[in-house]
PDB file of C-alpha atoms in Angstrom:
ATOM      1  CA  UNK A   1      -2.326  31.975  53.707  1.00  0.00           C
ATOM      2  CA  UNK A   2      -3.934  35.361  53.120  1.00  0.00           C
ATOM      3  CA  UNK A   3      -4.694  36.535  49.572  1.00  0.00           C
ATOM      4  CA  UNK A   4      -5.875  39.839  48.165  1.00  0.00           C
ATOM      5  CA  UNK A   5      -8.818  39.052  45.859  1.00  0.00           C
ATOM      6  CA  UNK A   6      -8.165  42.155  43.756  1.00  0.00           C
ATOM      7  CA  UNK A   7      -5.058  40.529  42.246  1.00  0.00           C
ATOM      8  CA  UNK A   8      -4.981  38.361  39.119  1.00  0.00           C
ATOM      9  CA  UNK A   9      -4.861  35.267  41.335  1.00  0.00           C
ATOM     10  CA  UNK A  10      -7.981  36.364  43.256  1.00  0.00           C
ATOM     11  CA  UNK A  11     -10.506  34.039  41.583  1.00  0.00           C
ATOM     12  CA  UNK A  12      -8.294  30.973  42.044  1.00  0.00           C
ATOM     13  CA  UNK A  13      -7.655  31.899  45.685  1.00  0.00           C
ATOM     14  CA  UNK A  14     -11.416  32.282  46.268  1.00  0.00           C
ATOM     15  CA  UNK A  15     -12.167  28.859  44.719  1.00  0.00           C
ATOM     16  CA  UNK A  16      -9.398  27.248  46.796  1.00  0.00           C
ATOM     17  CA  UNK A  17     -10.823  28.759  49.985  1.00  0.00           C
ATOM     18  CA  UNK A  18     -14.360  27.619  49.106  1.00  0.00           C
ATOM     19  CA  UNK A  19     -13.114  24.020  48.674  1.00  0.00           C
ATOM     20  CA  UNK A  20     -12.222  24.078  52.377  1.00  0.00           C
ATOM     21  CA  UNK A  21     -15.862  24.713  53.369  1.00  0.00           C
ATOM     22  CA  UNK A  22     -17.675  21.431  53.993  1.00  0.00           C
ATOM     23  CA  UNK A  23     -21.019  21.303  52.205  1.00  0.00           C
ATOM     24  CA  UNK A  24     -23.908  18.881  51.981  1.00  0.00           C
ATOM     25  CA  UNK A  25     -24.323  17.500  48.465  1.00  0.00           C
ATOM     26  CA  UNK A  26     -27.789  17.936  46.958  1.00  0.00           C
ATOM     27  CA  UNK A  27     -29.154  17.445  43.470  1.00  0.00           C
ATOM     28  CA  UNK A  28     -31.410  20.191  42.113  1.00  0.00           C
ATOM     29  CA  UNK A  29     -33.806  18.946  39.418  1.00  0.00           C
ATOM     30  CA  UNK A  30     -36.191  20.757  37.112  1.00  0.00           C
ATOM     31  CA  UNK A  31     -38.365  20.040  34.102  1.00  0.00           C
ATOM     32  CA  UNK A  32     -40.325  16.946  33.090  1.00  0.00           C
ATOM     33  CA  UNK A  33     -39.903  13.894  30.870  1.00  0.00           C
ATOM     34  CA  UNK A  34     -37.063  14.246  28.358  1.00  0.00           C
ATOM     35  CA  UNK A  35     -37.138  18.020  28.934  1.00  0.00           C
ATOM     36  CA  UNK A  36     -35.431  17.881  32.305  1.00  0.00           C
ATOM     37  CA  UNK A  37     -32.003  18.320  33.738  1.00  0.00           C
ATOM     38  CA  UNK A  38     -30.327  18.809  37.071  1.00  0.00           C
ATOM     39  CA  UNK A  39     -27.125  19.752  38.805  1.00  0.00           C
ATOM     40  CA  UNK A  40     -25.255  19.278  42.062  1.00  0.00           C
ATOM     41  CA  UNK A  41     -25.188  22.072  44.630  1.00  0.00           C
ATOM     42  CA  UNK A  42     -23.655  22.444  48.050  1.00  0.00           C
ATOM     43  CA  UNK A  43     -25.471  25.701  48.625  1.00  0.00           C
ATOM     44  CA  UNK A  44     -29.036  24.660  49.550  1.00  0.00           C
ATOM     45  CA  UNK A  45     -30.244  25.926  52.911  1.00  0.00           C
ATOM     46  CA  UNK A  46     -33.427  26.698  54.781  1.00  0.00           C
ATOM     47  CA  UNK A  47     -34.670  30.249  54.399  1.00  0.00           C
ATOM     48  CA  UNK A  48     -37.816  30.039  56.543  1.00  0.00           C
ATOM     49  CA  UNK A  49     -39.699  27.413  58.544  1.00  0.00           C
ATOM     50  CA  UNK A  50     -43.012  29.278  58.557  1.00  0.00           C
ATOM     51  CA  UNK A  51     -43.798  29.287  55.723  1.00  0.00           C
ATOM     52  CA  UNK A  52     -41.322  26.597  54.628  1.00  0.00           C
ATOM     53  CA  UNK A  53     -38.863  28.029  52.095  1.00  0.00           C
ATOM     54  CA  UNK A  54     -35.411  27.054  50.856  1.00  0.00           C
ATOM     55  CA  UNK A  55     -32.748  28.777  48.806  1.00  0.00           C
ATOM     56  CA  UNK A  56     -30.116  27.402  46.472  1.00  0.00           C
ATOM     57  CA  UNK A  57     -27.506  29.051  44.299  1.00  0.00           C
ATOM     58  CA  UNK A  58     -27.649  27.962  40.646  1.00  0.00           C
ATOM     59  CA  UNK A  59     -25.228  28.980  37.912  1.00  0.00           C
ATOM     60  CA  UNK A  60     -27.135  30.849  35.213  1.00  0.00           C
ATOM     61  CA  UNK A  61     -25.080  29.125  32.498  1.00  0.00           C
ATOM     62  CA  UNK A  62     -26.289  25.672  33.611  1.00  0.00           C
ATOM     63  CA  UNK A  63     -28.821  23.702  31.574  1.00  0.00           C
ATOM     64  CA  UNK A  64     -31.037  23.534  34.680  1.00  0.00           C
ATOM     65  CA  UNK A  65     -31.436  27.269  35.281  1.00  0.00           C
ATOM     66  CA  UNK A  66     -33.806  27.936  32.323  1.00  0.00           C
ATOM     67  CA  UNK A  67     -35.877  24.857  33.229  1.00  0.00           C
ATOM     68  CA  UNK A  68     -36.418  26.144  36.770  1.00  0.00           C
ATOM     69  CA  UNK A  69     -37.547  29.449  35.314  1.00  0.00           C
ATOM     70  CA  UNK A  70     -39.804  27.905  32.628  1.00  0.00           C
ATOM     71  CA  UNK A  71     -41.434  25.140  34.695  1.00  0.00           C
ATOM     72  CA  UNK A  72     -41.703  27.190  37.906  1.00  0.00           C
ATOM     73  CA  UNK A  73     -40.627  24.301  40.096  1.00  0.00           C
ATOM     74  CA  UNK A  74     -37.539  22.469  41.296  1.00  0.00           C
ATOM     75  CA  UNK A  75     -36.716  19.467  43.430  1.00  0.00           C
ATOM     76  CA  UNK A  76     -33.938  19.145  45.978  1.00  0.00           C
ATOM     77  CA  UNK A  77     -32.628  15.692  46.891  1.00  0.00           C
ATOM     78  CA  UNK A  78     -30.081  15.613  49.717  1.00  0.00           C
ATOM     79  CA  UNK A  79     -27.669  12.758  49.052  1.00  0.00           C
ATOM     80  CA  UNK A  80     -26.292  10.024  51.279  1.00  0.00           C
ATOM     81  CA  UNK A  81     -22.927   8.251  50.920  1.00  0.00           C
ATOM     82  CA  UNK A  82     -24.529   5.608  48.684  1.00  0.00           C
ATOM     83  CA  UNK A  83     -25.355   8.290  46.098  1.00  0.00           C
ATOM     84  CA  UNK A  84     -21.855   9.224  44.952  1.00  0.00           C
ATOM     85  CA  UNK A  85     -22.555   7.936  41.416  1.00  0.00           C
ATOM     86  CA  UNK A  86     -25.712  10.073  41.268  1.00  0.00           C
ATOM     87  CA  UNK A  87     -23.640  13.089  42.327  1.00  0.00           C
ATOM     88  CA  UNK A  88     -21.040  12.358  39.664  1.00  0.00           C
ATOM     89  CA  UNK A  89     -23.671  12.030  36.912  1.00  0.00           C
ATOM     90  CA  UNK A  90     -25.361  15.291  37.928  1.00  0.00           C
ATOM     91  CA  UNK A  91     -21.941  16.974  38.098  1.00  0.00           C
ATOM     92  CA  UNK A  92     -21.499  16.122  34.423  1.00  0.00           C
ATOM     93  CA  UNK A  93     -18.772  13.477  34.854  1.00  0.00           C
ATOM     94  CA  UNK A  94     -18.299  11.640  31.573  1.00  0.00           C
ATOM     95  CA  UNK A  95     -20.185  14.337  29.647  1.00  0.00           C
ATOM     96  CA  UNK A  96     -23.624  13.110  30.750  1.00  0.00           C
ATOM     97  CA  UNK A  97     -26.252  15.798  30.115  1.00  0.00           C
ATOM     98  CA  UNK A  98     -29.952  16.535  30.522  1.00  0.00           C
ATOM     99  CA  UNK A  99     -32.418  13.717  31.098  1.00  0.00           C
ATOM    100  CA  UNK A 100     -29.658  11.091  30.765  1.00  0.00           C
ATOM    101  CA  UNK A 101     -28.417  12.141  34.218  1.00  0.00           C
ATOM    102  CA  UNK A 102     -31.509  10.470  35.731  1.00  0.00           C
ATOM    103  CA  UNK A 103     -30.582   6.974  34.522  1.00  0.00           C
ATOM    104  CA  UNK A 104     -29.481   4.406  37.085  1.00  0.00           C
ATOM    105  CA  UNK A 105     -31.600   5.751  39.967  1.00  0.00           C
ATOM    106  CA  UNK A 106     -35.265   5.667  40.987  1.00  0.00           C
ATOM    107  CA  UNK A 107     -37.176   8.943  40.861  1.00  0.00           C
ATOM    108  CA  UNK A 108     -40.556  10.019  42.211  1.00  0.00           C
ATOM    109  CA  UNK A 109     -42.725  13.119  41.992  1.00  0.00           C
ATOM    110  CA  UNK A 110     -44.805  14.652  44.740  1.00  0.00           C
ATOM    111  CA  UNK A 111     -46.779  17.928  44.479  1.00  0.00           C
ATOM    112  CA  UNK A 112     -45.118  19.984  41.710  1.00  0.00           C
ATOM    113  CA  UNK A 113     -43.975  17.324  39.245  1.00  0.00           C
ATOM    114  CA  UNK A 114     -40.267  17.925  39.928  1.00  0.00           C
ATOM    115  CA  UNK A 115     -38.191  14.733  40.066  1.00  0.00           C
ATOM    116  CA  UNK A 116     -36.972  13.645  43.490  1.00  0.00           C
ATOM    117  CA  UNK A 117     -34.522  10.837  44.245  1.00  0.00           C
ATOM    118  CA  UNK A 118     -36.623   8.103  45.835  1.00  0.00           C
ATOM    119  CA  UNK A 119     -34.060   6.972  48.419  1.00  0.00           C
ATOM    120  CA  UNK A 120     -32.529  10.384  49.197  1.00  0.00           C
ATOM    121  CA  UNK A 121     -31.828  11.341  52.798  1.00  0.00           C
ATOM    122  CA  UNK A 122     -34.283  14.235  52.435  1.00  0.00           C
ATOM    123  CA  UNK A 123     -36.282  15.658  49.522  1.00  0.00           C
ATOM    124  CA  UNK A 124     -37.898  19.056  49.093  1.00  0.00           C
ATOM    125  CA  UNK A 125     -40.477  19.606  46.359  1.00  0.00           C
ATOM    126  CA  UNK A 126     -40.536  23.344  45.629  1.00  0.00           C
ATOM    127  CA  UNK A 127     -42.545  25.921  43.728  1.00  0.00           C
ATOM    128  CA  UNK A 128     -40.374  28.732  42.425  1.00  0.00           C
ATOM    129  CA  UNK A 129     -40.903  32.017  44.263  1.00  0.00           C
ATOM    130  CA  UNK A 130     -38.094  34.148  42.908  1.00  0.00           C
ATOM    131  CA  UNK A 131     -34.712  34.106  41.199  1.00  0.00           C
ATOM    132  CA  UNK A 132     -32.289  36.859  42.242  1.00  0.00           C
ATOM    133  CA  UNK A 133     -29.288  37.306  39.942  1.00  0.00           C
ATOM    134  CA  UNK A 134     -25.941  37.973  41.585  1.00  0.00           C
ATOM    135  CA  UNK A 135     -22.671  37.512  39.722  1.00  0.00           C
ATOM    136  CA  UNK A 136     -22.638  34.254  37.741  1.00  0.00           C
ATOM    137  CA  UNK A 137     -25.459  32.686  39.779  1.00  0.00           C
ATOM    138  CA  UNK A 138     -29.082  33.142  40.741  1.00  0.00           C
ATOM    139  CA  UNK A 139     -30.305  32.765  44.282  1.00  0.00           C
ATOM    140  CA  UNK A 140     -33.312  30.508  43.718  1.00  0.00           C
ATOM    141  CA  UNK A 141     -36.027  30.816  46.372  1.00  0.00           C
ATOM    142  CA  UNK A 142     -38.635  28.096  46.598  1.00  0.00           C
ATOM    143  CA  UNK A 143     -41.778  27.478  48.639  1.00  0.00           C
ATOM    144  CA  UNK A 144     -41.668  23.890  49.854  1.00  0.00           C
ATOM    145  CA  UNK A 145     -44.844  22.060  48.804  1.00  0.00           C
ATOM    146  CA  UNK A 146     -43.837  18.599  50.084  1.00  0.00           C
ATOM    147  CA  UNK A 147     -40.954  16.898  51.896  1.00  0.00           C
ATOM    148  CA  UNK A 148     -39.762  13.374  52.444  1.00  0.00           C
ATOM    149  CA  UNK A 149     -37.084  11.848  54.637  1.00  0.00           C
ATOM    150  CA  UNK A 150     -35.218   8.570  54.757  1.00  0.00           C
ATOM    151  CA  UNK A 151     -32.496   8.676  57.382  1.00  0.00           C
ATOM    152  CA  UNK A 152     -29.856   6.397  55.902  1.00  0.00           C
ATOM    153  CA  UNK A 153     -27.409   7.090  58.707  1.00  0.00           C
ATOM    154  CA  UNK A 154     -25.076   9.348  56.767  1.00  0.00           C
ATOM    155  CA  UNK A 155     -24.629  12.186  54.330  1.00  0.00           C
ATOM    156  CA  UNK A 156     -22.570  12.869  51.251  1.00  0.00           C
ATOM    157  CA  UNK A 157     -20.411  15.953  51.630  1.00  0.00           C
ATOM    158  CA  UNK A 158     -18.123  17.915  49.363  1.00  0.00           C
ATOM    159  CA  UNK A 159     -14.766  18.956  50.746  1.00  0.00           C
ATOM    160  CA  UNK A 160     -11.343  19.702  49.270  1.00  0.00           C
ATOM    161  CA  UNK A 161     -12.576  19.175  45.740  1.00  0.00           C
ATOM    162  CA  UNK A 162     -14.135  15.734  46.258  1.00  0.00           C
ATOM    163  CA  UNK A 163     -17.164  13.856  47.533  1.00  0.00           C
ATOM    164  CA  UNK A 164     -16.776  12.403  51.012  1.00  0.00           C
ATOM    165  CA  UNK A 165     -19.098  10.241  53.138  1.00  0.00           C
ATOM    166  CA  UNK A 166     -20.113  11.513  56.554  1.00  0.00           C
ATOM    167  CA  UNK A 167     -21.253   8.828  58.992  1.00  0.00           C
ATOM    168  CA  UNK A 168     -23.939   9.554  61.584  1.00  0.00           C
TER     169      UNK A 168
END
């Protein structure tokens, strides 16, 4: 079905089309101690291998955006199928906010002090390079200071409005 985005139904049509794009589920974290938060993204990708850099798109109205800016770091934890509850907490299910989202999982820090999910499929510990505002979001560019991997044999994806396991 083709839709003209200039109509009043344009935003809904765009969101419906985006739900048909399969994305890897990652948690972006920022801050420290009780002054931390995080959110789920499906928009984290590699920008450069040399030097190692990643980008993610973060809504500027999120509680995490100002923490990334203030602390100058962020963590990316790529989730496996066993992490659906983590994804739901960081998506705000049940009204869970801020540092309370970290409960029920084990977290580590590497180089920057950003929290990383200990048993994530892959983690990227990043220093903030730049935030580029476009529309409702910022393109967050980070220099990767440390990485970790734990191949659990699968990934957690987001498709058609829900979390779905992807087996290896």
